[in-house]
């Protein structure tokens, strides 16, 4: 490959002794191997520390292990790992997957040939615990999101939904990405900001195997639906009011936090913003969400916090305004608010 970048891989581990060796081997044997693998262990209670120490001893110039003094949690552990990476390109890795041999080479080539691309992601083959194909890919489990093609601002803002393990990005953007801010998860936070400030390239090829096993079952609504042979539907009706209030409150907070983040980036004279027009489009979309969807959620929270005639009155007002149809699930959500305490 003509030209070169220093390659970093950020790995977060937690009780992953069963799967880590296969994943680390798949990273170390890449056709373009990484210059460093930064692994942050989040206080594992199994044999993970021993496994990691063995790899660090075998590959002292590549594998660097950091054992957290306290449990940071998934997102903050990735923040730490990313902050410790010194490469030009950073690839994120879960502890239990398996990379195809040319994953780094394929994605790094995109960065080499397209200097305005700041973020690259690929598809992945979904496999079971034994790495046997499930018969579909990550992209196929999210057909409504159109992950295989360039997406509009609205599509990204409403459902960015790109798993971190599929991605690579330029480390020059770290000052705009870190620190990660709650309630965002690390991968969606990074993906959305990089969509807003740079060009994005999609590799339709499956460059890794995404392993589904006992620990991570249930963590992905769309993969759950694929396994059950059905679609994601009807979940709204069965969520209790308090759970819905928490869900809407967090969703509103995410909009507000990202709007503030993108606005602060715009107001910073930074050469790290490759596409200022694109950034402004994202900011406008978040402004629109604050005026419409966020405002509607706040009204619906008031419905859910009420009881009796007050709940009926507020829900009818929301219905007559058309908010149930525009921002929720229409009459389905209206009936749910009437009958679910």
mmCIF file of C-alpha atoms in Angstrom:
data_model
loop_
_atom_site.group_PDB
_atom_site.id
_atom_site.type_symbol
_atom_site.label_atom_id
_atom_site.label_comp_id
_atom_site.label_asym_id
_atom_site.label_seq_id
_atom_site.Cartn_x
_atom_site.Cartn_y
_atom_site.Cartn_z
ATOM 1 C CA UNK A 1 0.000 0.000 0.000
ATOM 2 C CA UNK A 2 1.522 3.280 -1.138
ATOM 3 C CA UNK A 3 1.960 5.815 1.623
ATOM 4 C CA UNK A 4 1.601 4.951 5.261
ATOM 5 C CA UNK A 5 -0.233 5.778 8.462
ATOM 6 C CA UNK A 6 0.481 4.792 12.001
ATOM 7 C CA UNK A 7 -2.375 2.455 12.919
ATOM 8 C CA UNK A 8 -3.923 2.208 16.379
ATOM 9 C CA UNK A 9 -6.560 -0.264 17.508
ATOM 10 C CA UNK A 10 -8.520 0.577 20.664
ATOM 11 C CA UNK A 11 -9.855 -2.481 22.497
ATOM 12 C CA UNK A 12 -11.977 -2.518 25.645
ATOM 13 C CA UNK A 13 -12.087 -5.690 27.682
ATOM 14 C CA UNK A 14 -14.272 -6.913 30.496
ATOM 15 C CA UNK A 15 -14.567 -10.604 31.402
ATOM 16 C CA UNK A 16 -13.646 -11.525 27.843
ATOM 17 C CA UNK A 17 -11.114 -14.300 28.369
ATOM 18 C CA UNK A 18 -13.140 -16.770 26.321
ATOM 19 C CA UNK A 19 -13.107 -14.707 23.134
ATOM 20 C CA UNK A 20 -10.139 -12.319 23.372
ATOM 21 C CA UNK A 21 -7.457 -14.653 21.971
ATOM 22 C CA UNK A 22 -9.294 -15.182 18.676
ATOM 23 C CA UNK A 23 -9.984 -11.477 18.295
ATOM 24 C CA UNK A 24 -6.462 -10.365 19.171
ATOM 25 C CA UNK A 25 -5.003 -12.968 16.808
ATOM 26 C CA UNK A 26 -7.216 -11.677 13.994
ATOM 27 C CA UNK A 27 -5.939 -8.132 14.610
ATOM 28 C CA UNK A 28 -2.282 -9.068 14.943
ATOM 29 C CA UNK A 29 -2.292 -11.078 11.688
ATOM 30 C CA UNK A 30 -3.794 -8.351 9.491
ATOM 31 C CA UNK A 31 -2.318 -7.893 6.013
ATOM 32 C CA UNK A 32 -1.517 -4.382 7.236
ATOM 33 C CA UNK A 33 -0.883 -4.983 10.941
ATOM 34 C CA UNK A 34 -1.468 -2.274 13.539
ATOM 35 C CA UNK A 35 1.426 -0.350 15.042
ATOM 36 C CA UNK A 36 -0.211 -0.450 18.459
ATOM 37 C CA UNK A 37 -3.108 -2.169 20.164
ATOM 38 C CA UNK A 38 -4.316 -0.218 23.176
ATOM 39 C CA UNK A 39 -6.326 -2.420 25.543
ATOM 40 C CA UNK A 40 -8.127 -0.996 28.566
ATOM 41 C CA UNK A 41 -9.448 -3.624 30.934
ATOM 42 C CA UNK A 42 -12.393 -2.518 33.057
ATOM 43 C CA UNK A 43 -11.736 -4.589 36.193
ATOM 44 C CA UNK A 44 -12.354 -8.041 34.735
ATOM 45 C CA UNK A 45 -13.114 -10.775 37.236
ATOM 46 C CA UNK A 46 -12.258 -13.756 35.013
ATOM 47 C CA UNK A 47 -8.948 -14.765 33.402
ATOM 48 C CA UNK A 48 -8.853 -11.731 31.097
ATOM 49 C CA UNK A 49 -5.903 -10.035 32.877
ATOM 50 C CA UNK A 50 -3.790 -13.171 32.501
ATOM 51 C CA UNK A 51 -4.691 -13.473 28.805
ATOM 52 C CA UNK A 52 -3.797 -9.837 28.195
ATOM 53 C CA UNK A 53 -0.474 -10.107 30.026
ATOM 54 C CA UNK A 54 0.474 -13.066 27.834
ATOM 55 C CA UNK A 55 -0.159 -11.049 24.673
ATOM 56 C CA UNK A 56 1.711 -8.056 26.057
ATOM 57 C CA UNK A 57 4.711 -10.291 26.777
ATOM 58 C CA UNK A 58 4.544 -11.901 23.336
ATOM 59 C CA UNK A 59 4.063 -8.608 21.456
ATOM 60 C CA UNK A 60 5.707 -5.975 23.691
ATOM 61 C CA UNK A 61 6.144 -3.476 20.863
ATOM 62 C CA UNK A 62 2.487 -3.593 19.840
ATOM 63 C CA UNK A 63 0.204 -4.587 22.717
ATOM 64 C CA UNK A 64 -0.193 -2.077 25.539
ATOM 65 C CA UNK A 65 -2.387 -3.002 28.502
ATOM 66 C CA UNK A 66 -4.020 -0.590 30.946
ATOM 67 C CA UNK A 67 -5.884 -1.943 33.959
ATOM 68 C CA UNK A 68 -8.489 0.484 35.268
ATOM 69 C CA UNK A 69 -8.386 1.217 38.985
ATOM 70 C CA UNK A 70 -12.184 1.529 39.008
ATOM 71 C CA UNK A 71 -14.868 0.255 36.669
ATOM 72 C CA UNK A 72 -15.450 3.012 34.099
ATOM 73 C CA UNK A 73 -18.264 1.423 32.137
ATOM 74 C CA UNK A 74 -18.395 0.713 28.428
ATOM 75 C CA UNK A 75 -18.411 4.240 26.985
ATOM 76 C CA UNK A 76 -15.861 5.811 29.323
ATOM 77 C CA UNK A 77 -13.557 2.833 28.932
ATOM 78 C CA UNK A 78 -13.538 3.411 25.175
ATOM 79 C CA UNK A 79 -12.925 7.102 25.792
ATOM 80 C CA UNK A 80 -9.829 6.185 27.782
ATOM 81 C CA UNK A 81 -8.588 3.744 25.140
ATOM 82 C CA UNK A 82 -9.077 6.277 22.352
ATOM 83 C CA UNK A 83 -7.299 8.980 24.333
ATOM 84 C CA UNK A 84 -4.254 6.702 24.701
ATOM 85 C CA UNK A 85 -3.984 5.924 20.985
ATOM 86 C CA UNK A 86 -1.081 7.653 19.241
ATOM 87 C CA UNK A 87 -1.724 6.515 15.665
ATOM 88 C CA UNK A 88 -2.938 8.550 12.694
ATOM 89 C CA UNK A 89 -5.889 6.210 12.259
ATOM 90 C CA UNK A 90 -7.887 4.650 15.084
ATOM 91 C CA UNK A 91 -9.939 1.489 14.715
ATOM 92 C CA UNK A 92 -12.357 0.458 17.448
ATOM 93 C CA UNK A 93 -12.609 -3.171 18.460
ATOM 94 C CA UNK A 94 -14.890 -5.170 20.699
ATOM 95 C CA UNK A 95 -13.353 -8.058 22.597
ATOM 96 C CA UNK A 96 -15.416 -10.880 21.147
ATOM 97 C CA UNK A 97 -15.444 -10.442 17.362
ATOM 98 C CA UNK A 98 -13.119 -11.670 14.625
ATOM 99 C CA UNK A 99 -11.680 -9.451 11.901
ATOM 100 C CA UNK A 100 -11.164 -10.498 8.281
ATOM 101 C CA UNK A 101 -7.431 -10.389 7.423
ATOM 102 C CA UNK A 102 -7.714 -7.328 5.164
ATOM 103 C CA UNK A 103 -9.963 -5.141 7.326
ATOM 104 C CA UNK A 104 -7.307 -2.577 8.249
ATOM 105 C CA UNK A 105 -5.765 -2.546 4.771
ATOM 106 C CA UNK A 106 -9.102 -1.964 3.052
ATOM 107 C CA UNK A 107 -10.207 0.844 5.354
ATOM 108 C CA UNK A 108 -6.781 2.513 5.577
ATOM 109 C CA UNK A 109 -6.638 2.667 1.787
ATOM 110 C CA UNK A 110 -9.756 4.844 1.820
ATOM 111 C CA UNK A 111 -8.111 7.348 4.148
ATOM 112 C CA UNK A 112 -4.950 7.354 2.034
ATOM 113 C CA UNK A 113 -6.737 8.138 -1.210
ATOM 114 C CA UNK A 114 -9.446 10.480 0.133
ATOM 115 C CA UNK A 115 -8.044 13.173 2.442
ATOM 116 C CA UNK A 116 -11.447 14.728 3.238
ATOM 117 C CA UNK A 117 -12.803 11.421 4.546
ATOM 118 C CA UNK A 118 -12.673 11.424 8.326
ATOM 119 C CA UNK A 119 -14.779 8.358 9.063
ATOM 120 C CA UNK A 120 -15.077 4.924 7.444
ATOM 121 C CA UNK A 121 -17.333 2.035 8.363
ATOM 122 C CA UNK A 122 -18.010 -1.376 6.881
ATOM 123 C CA UNK A 123 -20.567 -4.131 7.043
ATOM 124 C CA UNK A 124 -20.080 -7.234 9.202
ATOM 125 C CA UNK A 125 -21.220 -10.821 9.003
ATOM 126 C CA UNK A 126 -23.333 -11.761 12.027
ATOM 127 C CA UNK A 127 -22.169 -15.078 13.484
ATOM 128 C CA UNK A 128 -22.992 -17.244 16.464
ATOM 129 C CA UNK A 129 -20.748 -18.123 19.387
ATOM 130 C CA UNK A 130 -18.811 -20.597 17.216
ATOM 131 C CA UNK A 131 -18.330 -18.064 14.382
ATOM 132 C CA UNK A 132 -20.929 -19.830 12.235
ATOM 133 C CA UNK A 133 -22.797 -17.386 9.926
ATOM 134 C CA UNK A 134 -26.293 -16.437 11.033
ATOM 135 C CA UNK A 135 -27.305 -15.778 7.421
ATOM 136 C CA UNK A 136 -27.420 -11.985 7.480
ATOM 137 C CA UNK A 137 -25.218 -8.966 8.032
ATOM 138 C CA UNK A 138 -25.372 -5.889 10.251
ATOM 139 C CA UNK A 139 -26.528 -3.785 7.293
ATOM 140 C CA UNK A 140 -29.266 -6.299 6.501
ATOM 141 C CA UNK A 141 -30.527 -6.137 10.075
ATOM 142 C CA UNK A 142 -31.027 -2.380 9.638
ATOM 143 C CA UNK A 143 -32.411 -2.020 6.132
ATOM 144 C CA UNK A 144 -34.633 0.905 7.147
ATOM 145 C CA UNK A 145 -31.524 2.909 8.069
ATOM 146 C CA UNK A 146 -29.886 2.562 4.653
ATOM 147 C CA UNK A 147 -26.428 2.040 6.169
ATOM 148 C CA UNK A 148 -25.025 0.735 2.881
ATOM 149 C CA UNK A 149 -25.418 4.082 1.098
ATOM 150 C CA UNK A 150 -24.664 7.743 1.829
ATOM 151 C CA UNK A 151 -27.421 9.051 4.073
ATOM 152 C CA UNK A 152 -29.143 12.369 4.448
ATOM 153 C CA UNK A 153 -28.637 14.589 7.468
ATOM 154 C CA UNK A 154 -32.107 13.657 8.721
ATOM 155 C CA UNK A 155 -31.413 9.924 8.430
ATOM 156 C CA UNK A 156 -28.173 10.164 10.406
ATOM 157 C CA UNK A 157 -29.599 12.415 13.105
ATOM 158 C CA UNK A 158 -32.672 10.248 13.678
ATOM 159 C CA UNK A 159 -30.879 6.876 13.614
ATOM 160 C CA UNK A 160 -27.099 7.035 13.350
ATOM 161 C CA UNK A 161 -26.922 3.449 14.700
ATOM 162 C CA UNK A 162 -23.390 2.537 13.553
ATOM 163 C CA UNK A 163 -21.573 0.077 15.783
ATOM 164 C CA UNK A 164 -18.125 1.206 16.868
ATOM 165 C CA UNK A 165 -16.519 -2.110 15.940
ATOM 166 C CA UNK A 166 -17.313 -1.392 12.284
ATOM 167 C CA UNK A 167 -15.464 1.911 12.233
ATOM 168 C CA UNK A 168 -12.177 3.706 11.758
ATOM 169 C CA UNK A 169 -11.446 7.432 11.973
ATOM 170 C CA UNK A 170 -8.618 9.952 11.823
ATOM 171 C CA UNK A 171 -7.062 10.634 15.204
ATOM 172 C CA UNK A 172 -6.639 14.299 14.277
ATOM 173 C CA UNK A 173 -10.310 14.666 15.172
ATOM 174 C CA UNK A 174 -9.845 13.493 18.772
ATOM 175 C CA UNK A 175 -9.988 17.046 20.190
ATOM 176 C CA UNK A 176 -13.499 17.378 18.749
ATOM 177 C CA UNK A 177 -14.625 13.917 19.877
ATOM 178 C CA UNK A 178 -13.324 13.758 23.436
ATOM 179 C CA UNK A 179 -14.549 13.835 26.083
ATOM 180 C CA UNK A 180 -17.596 11.724 25.329
ATOM 181 C CA UNK A 181 -20.755 13.181 26.811
ATOM 182 C CA UNK A 182 -23.606 11.285 28.457
ATOM 183 C CA UNK A 183 -26.167 10.021 27.700
ATOM 184 C CA UNK A 184 -24.538 9.242 24.340
ATOM 185 C CA UNK A 185 -22.782 5.944 23.767
ATOM 186 C CA UNK A 186 -19.260 6.280 22.431
ATOM 187 C CA UNK A 187 -19.887 4.851 18.966
ATOM 188 C CA UNK A 188 -22.999 6.879 18.122
ATOM 189 C CA UNK A 189 -21.367 10.037 19.497
ATOM 190 C CA UNK A 190 -18.274 9.571 17.329
ATOM 191 C CA UNK A 191 -20.232 8.550 14.239
ATOM 192 C CA UNK A 192 -22.589 11.499 14.388
ATOM 193 C CA UNK A 193 -19.938 14.159 14.965
ATOM 194 C CA UNK A 194 -17.749 12.806 12.182
ATOM 195 C CA UNK A 195 -20.716 12.708 9.807
ATOM 196 C CA UNK A 196 -21.235 16.384 10.611
ATOM 197 C CA UNK A 197 -17.661 17.608 10.118
ATOM 198 C CA UNK A 198 -16.164 15.355 7.440
ATOM 199 C CA UNK A 199 -16.863 13.114 4.508
ATOM 200 C CA UNK A 200 -17.879 9.547 5.277
ATOM 201 C CA UNK A 201 -16.989 6.470 3.262
ATOM 202 C CA UNK A 202 -18.882 3.176 3.409
ATOM 203 C CA UNK A 203 -17.328 -0.205 2.644
ATOM 204 C CA UNK A 204 -20.136 -2.550 1.681
ATOM 205 C CA UNK A 205 -17.944 -5.618 2.152
ATOM 206 C CA UNK A 206 -18.132 -7.562 5.411
ATOM 207 C CA UNK A 207 -14.730 -6.934 6.955
ATOM 208 C CA UNK A 208 -15.368 -8.707 10.232
ATOM 209 C CA UNK A 209 -17.518 -11.273 11.996
ATOM 210 C CA UNK A 210 -19.822 -9.831 14.641
ATOM 211 C CA UNK A 211 -20.250 -12.543 17.256
ATOM 212 C CA UNK A 212 -23.559 -13.057 19.046
ATOM 213 C CA UNK A 213 -23.362 -15.061 22.252
ATOM 214 C CA UNK A 214 -24.933 -15.425 25.675
ATOM 215 C CA UNK A 215 -23.581 -12.199 27.164
ATOM 216 C CA UNK A 216 -24.580 -9.849 24.363
ATOM 217 C CA UNK A 217 -27.907 -11.435 23.429
ATOM 218 C CA UNK A 218 -30.710 -8.946 23.902
ATOM 219 C CA UNK A 219 -28.430 -5.911 23.578
ATOM 220 C CA UNK A 220 -29.419 -5.200 19.975
ATOM 221 C CA UNK A 221 -33.106 -4.793 19.193
ATOM 222 C CA UNK A 222 -32.662 -5.239 15.454
ATOM 223 C CA UNK A 223 -30.524 -8.364 15.649
ATOM 224 C CA UNK A 224 -33.027 -9.780 18.142
ATOM 225 C CA UNK A 225 -35.767 -9.216 15.587
ATOM 226 C CA UNK A 226 -33.740 -10.936 12.851
ATOM 227 C CA UNK A 227 -33.214 -13.960 15.058
ATOM 228 C CA UNK A 228 -36.910 -14.114 15.846
ATOM 229 C CA UNK A 229 -37.819 -13.802 12.181
ATOM 230 C CA UNK A 230 -39.905 -10.702 12.754
ATOM 231 C CA UNK A 231 -39.821 -6.940 12.684
ATOM 232 C CA UNK A 232 -39.260 -4.439 15.455
ATOM 233 C CA UNK A 233 -42.785 -3.323 16.287
ATOM 234 C CA UNK A 234 -45.268 -2.822 19.050
ATOM 235 C CA UNK A 235 -42.713 -2.284 21.795
ATOM 236 C CA UNK A 236 -44.041 1.176 22.609
ATOM 237 C CA UNK A 237 -47.381 -0.106 23.853
ATOM 238 C CA UNK A 238 -45.962 -2.354 26.532
ATOM 239 C CA UNK A 239 -43.569 0.096 28.186
ATOM 240 C CA UNK A 240 -44.776 1.418 31.500
ATOM 241 C CA UNK A 241 -45.199 5.156 31.946
ATOM 242 C CA UNK A 242 -42.133 5.685 34.122
ATOM 243 C CA UNK A 243 -39.955 3.814 31.630
ATOM 244 C CA UNK A 244 -41.339 5.901 28.779
ATOM 245 C CA UNK A 245 -40.738 9.120 30.725
ATOM 246 C CA UNK A 246 -37.113 8.119 31.291
ATOM 247 C CA UNK A 247 -36.759 7.169 27.627
ATOM 248 C CA UNK A 248 -38.141 10.498 26.381
ATOM 249 C CA UNK A 249 -36.112 12.482 28.913
ATOM 250 C CA UNK A 250 -32.899 10.801 27.794
ATOM 251 C CA UNK A 251 -33.756 11.236 24.106
ATOM 252 C CA UNK A 252 -34.367 14.955 24.670
ATOM 253 C CA UNK A 253 -31.110 15.262 26.570
ATOM 254 C CA UNK A 254 -29.220 13.616 23.704
ATOM 255 C CA UNK A 255 -30.617 16.153 21.237
ATOM 256 C CA UNK A 256 -29.701 19.063 23.495
ATOM 257 C CA UNK A 257 -26.192 17.759 24.221
ATOM 258 C CA UNK A 258 -25.398 17.110 20.556
ATOM 259 C CA UNK A 259 -26.806 20.471 19.499
ATOM 260 C CA UNK A 260 -24.564 22.210 22.027
ATOM 261 C CA UNK A 261 -21.581 20.131 20.924
ATOM 262 C CA UNK A 262 -21.990 20.862 17.221
ATOM 263 C CA UNK A 263 -22.599 24.535 17.927
ATOM 264 C CA UNK A 264 -19.415 24.732 19.973
ATOM 265 C CA UNK A 265 -17.481 23.075 17.139
ATOM 266 C CA UNK A 266 -18.889 25.606 14.684
ATOM 267 C CA UNK A 267 -17.839 28.485 16.926
ATOM 268 C CA UNK A 268 -14.300 27.146 17.175
ATOM 269 C CA UNK A 269 -11.951 28.215 14.405
ATOM 270 C CA UNK A 270 -10.780 24.723 13.620
ATOM 271 C CA UNK A 271 -9.133 23.223 10.566
ATOM 272 C CA UNK A 272 -10.455 19.887 11.797
ATOM 273 C CA UNK A 273 -13.876 20.698 10.311
ATOM 274 C CA UNK A 274 -13.524 19.398 6.765
ATOM 275 C CA UNK A 275 -17.024 20.437 5.685
ATOM 276 C CA UNK A 276 -18.488 23.535 7.361
ATOM 277 C CA UNK A 277 -21.583 23.530 5.131
ATOM 278 C CA UNK A 278 -22.355 19.998 6.252
ATOM 279 C CA UNK A 279 -21.875 20.978 9.896
ATOM 280 C CA UNK A 280 -24.320 23.864 9.540
ATOM 281 C CA UNK A 281 -26.901 21.497 8.042
ATOM 282 C CA UNK A 282 -26.614 19.221 11.070
ATOM 283 C CA UNK A 283 -26.987 22.142 13.449
ATOM 284 C CA UNK A 284 -30.142 23.282 11.626
ATOM 285 C CA UNK A 285 -31.591 19.792 11.890
ATOM 286 C CA UNK A 286 -30.977 19.739 15.639
ATOM 287 C CA UNK A 287 -32.575 23.161 15.968
ATOM 288 C CA UNK A 288 -35.609 21.795 14.149
ATOM 289 C CA UNK A 289 -35.744 18.789 16.479
ATOM 290 C CA UNK A 290 -35.635 21.040 19.527
ATOM 291 C CA UNK A 291 -38.601 23.004 18.200
ATOM 292 C CA UNK A 292 -40.671 19.982 17.171
ATOM 293 C CA UNK A 293 -39.847 16.490 18.440
ATOM 294 C CA UNK A 294 -38.300 17.551 21.742
ATOM 295 C CA UNK A 295 -41.212 19.892 22.447
ATOM 296 C CA UNK A 296 -43.671 17.082 21.641
ATOM 297 C CA UNK A 297 -41.864 14.667 23.943
ATOM 298 C CA UNK A 298 -42.037 17.200 26.771
ATOM 299 C CA UNK A 299 -45.797 17.448 26.308
ATOM 300 C CA UNK A 300 -46.122 13.684 26.249
ATOM 301 C CA UNK A 301 -44.075 13.422 29.449
ATOM 302 C CA UNK A 302 -46.682 15.649 31.090
ATOM 303 C CA UNK A 303 -49.368 13.234 29.873
ATOM 304 C CA UNK A 304 -47.519 10.267 31.346
ATOM 305 C CA UNK A 305 -46.919 12.041 34.634
ATOM 306 C CA UNK A 306 -50.660 12.720 35.004
ATOM 307 C CA UNK A 307 -53.539 10.488 36.040
ATOM 308 C CA UNK A 308 -57.291 10.335 35.615
ATOM 309 C CA UNK A 309 -59.081 13.179 33.838
ATOM 310 C CA UNK A 310 -55.932 15.285 33.600
ATOM 311 C CA UNK A 311 -54.175 12.544 31.639
ATOM 312 C CA UNK A 312 -57.221 12.184 29.382
ATOM 313 C CA UNK A 313 -57.406 15.930 28.776
ATOM 314 C CA UNK A 314 -53.693 16.308 28.015
ATOM 315 C CA UNK A 315 -53.614 13.267 25.754
ATOM 316 C CA UNK A 316 -56.639 14.560 23.789
ATOM 317 C CA UNK A 317 -54.884 17.888 23.351
ATOM 318 C CA UNK A 318 -51.817 16.083 22.045
ATOM 319 C CA UNK A 319 -54.011 14.032 19.732
ATOM 320 C CA UNK A 320 -55.856 17.048 18.337
ATOM 321 C CA UNK A 321 -52.573 18.843 17.641
ATOM 322 C CA UNK A 322 -51.467 15.939 15.458
ATOM 323 C CA UNK A 323 -48.392 15.281 17.580
ATOM 324 C CA UNK A 324 -49.170 11.601 18.102
ATOM 325 C CA UNK A 325 -49.269 11.070 14.354
ATOM 326 C CA UNK A 326 -46.236 13.210 13.511
ATOM 327 C CA UNK A 327 -43.828 12.266 16.288
ATOM 328 C CA UNK A 328 -44.958 8.972 17.812
ATOM 329 C CA UNK A 329 -46.971 5.960 16.679
ATOM 330 C CA UNK A 330 -50.307 7.644 16.058
ATOM 331 C CA UNK A 331 -53.417 6.181 17.673
ATOM 332 C CA UNK A 332 -51.335 3.302 18.965
ATOM 333 C CA UNK A 333 -49.394 5.663 21.263
ATOM 334 C CA UNK A 334 -52.549 7.589 22.161
ATOM 335 C CA UNK A 335 -54.304 4.421 23.360
ATOM 336 C CA UNK A 336 -51.190 3.300 25.151
ATOM 337 C CA UNK A 337 -51.105 6.569 27.115
ATOM 338 C CA UNK A 338 -54.748 6.164 28.088
ATOM 339 C CA UNK A 339 -54.521 2.632 29.393
ATOM 340 C CA UNK A 340 -50.956 1.929 30.565
ATOM 341 C CA UNK A 341 -50.124 3.252 34.009
#
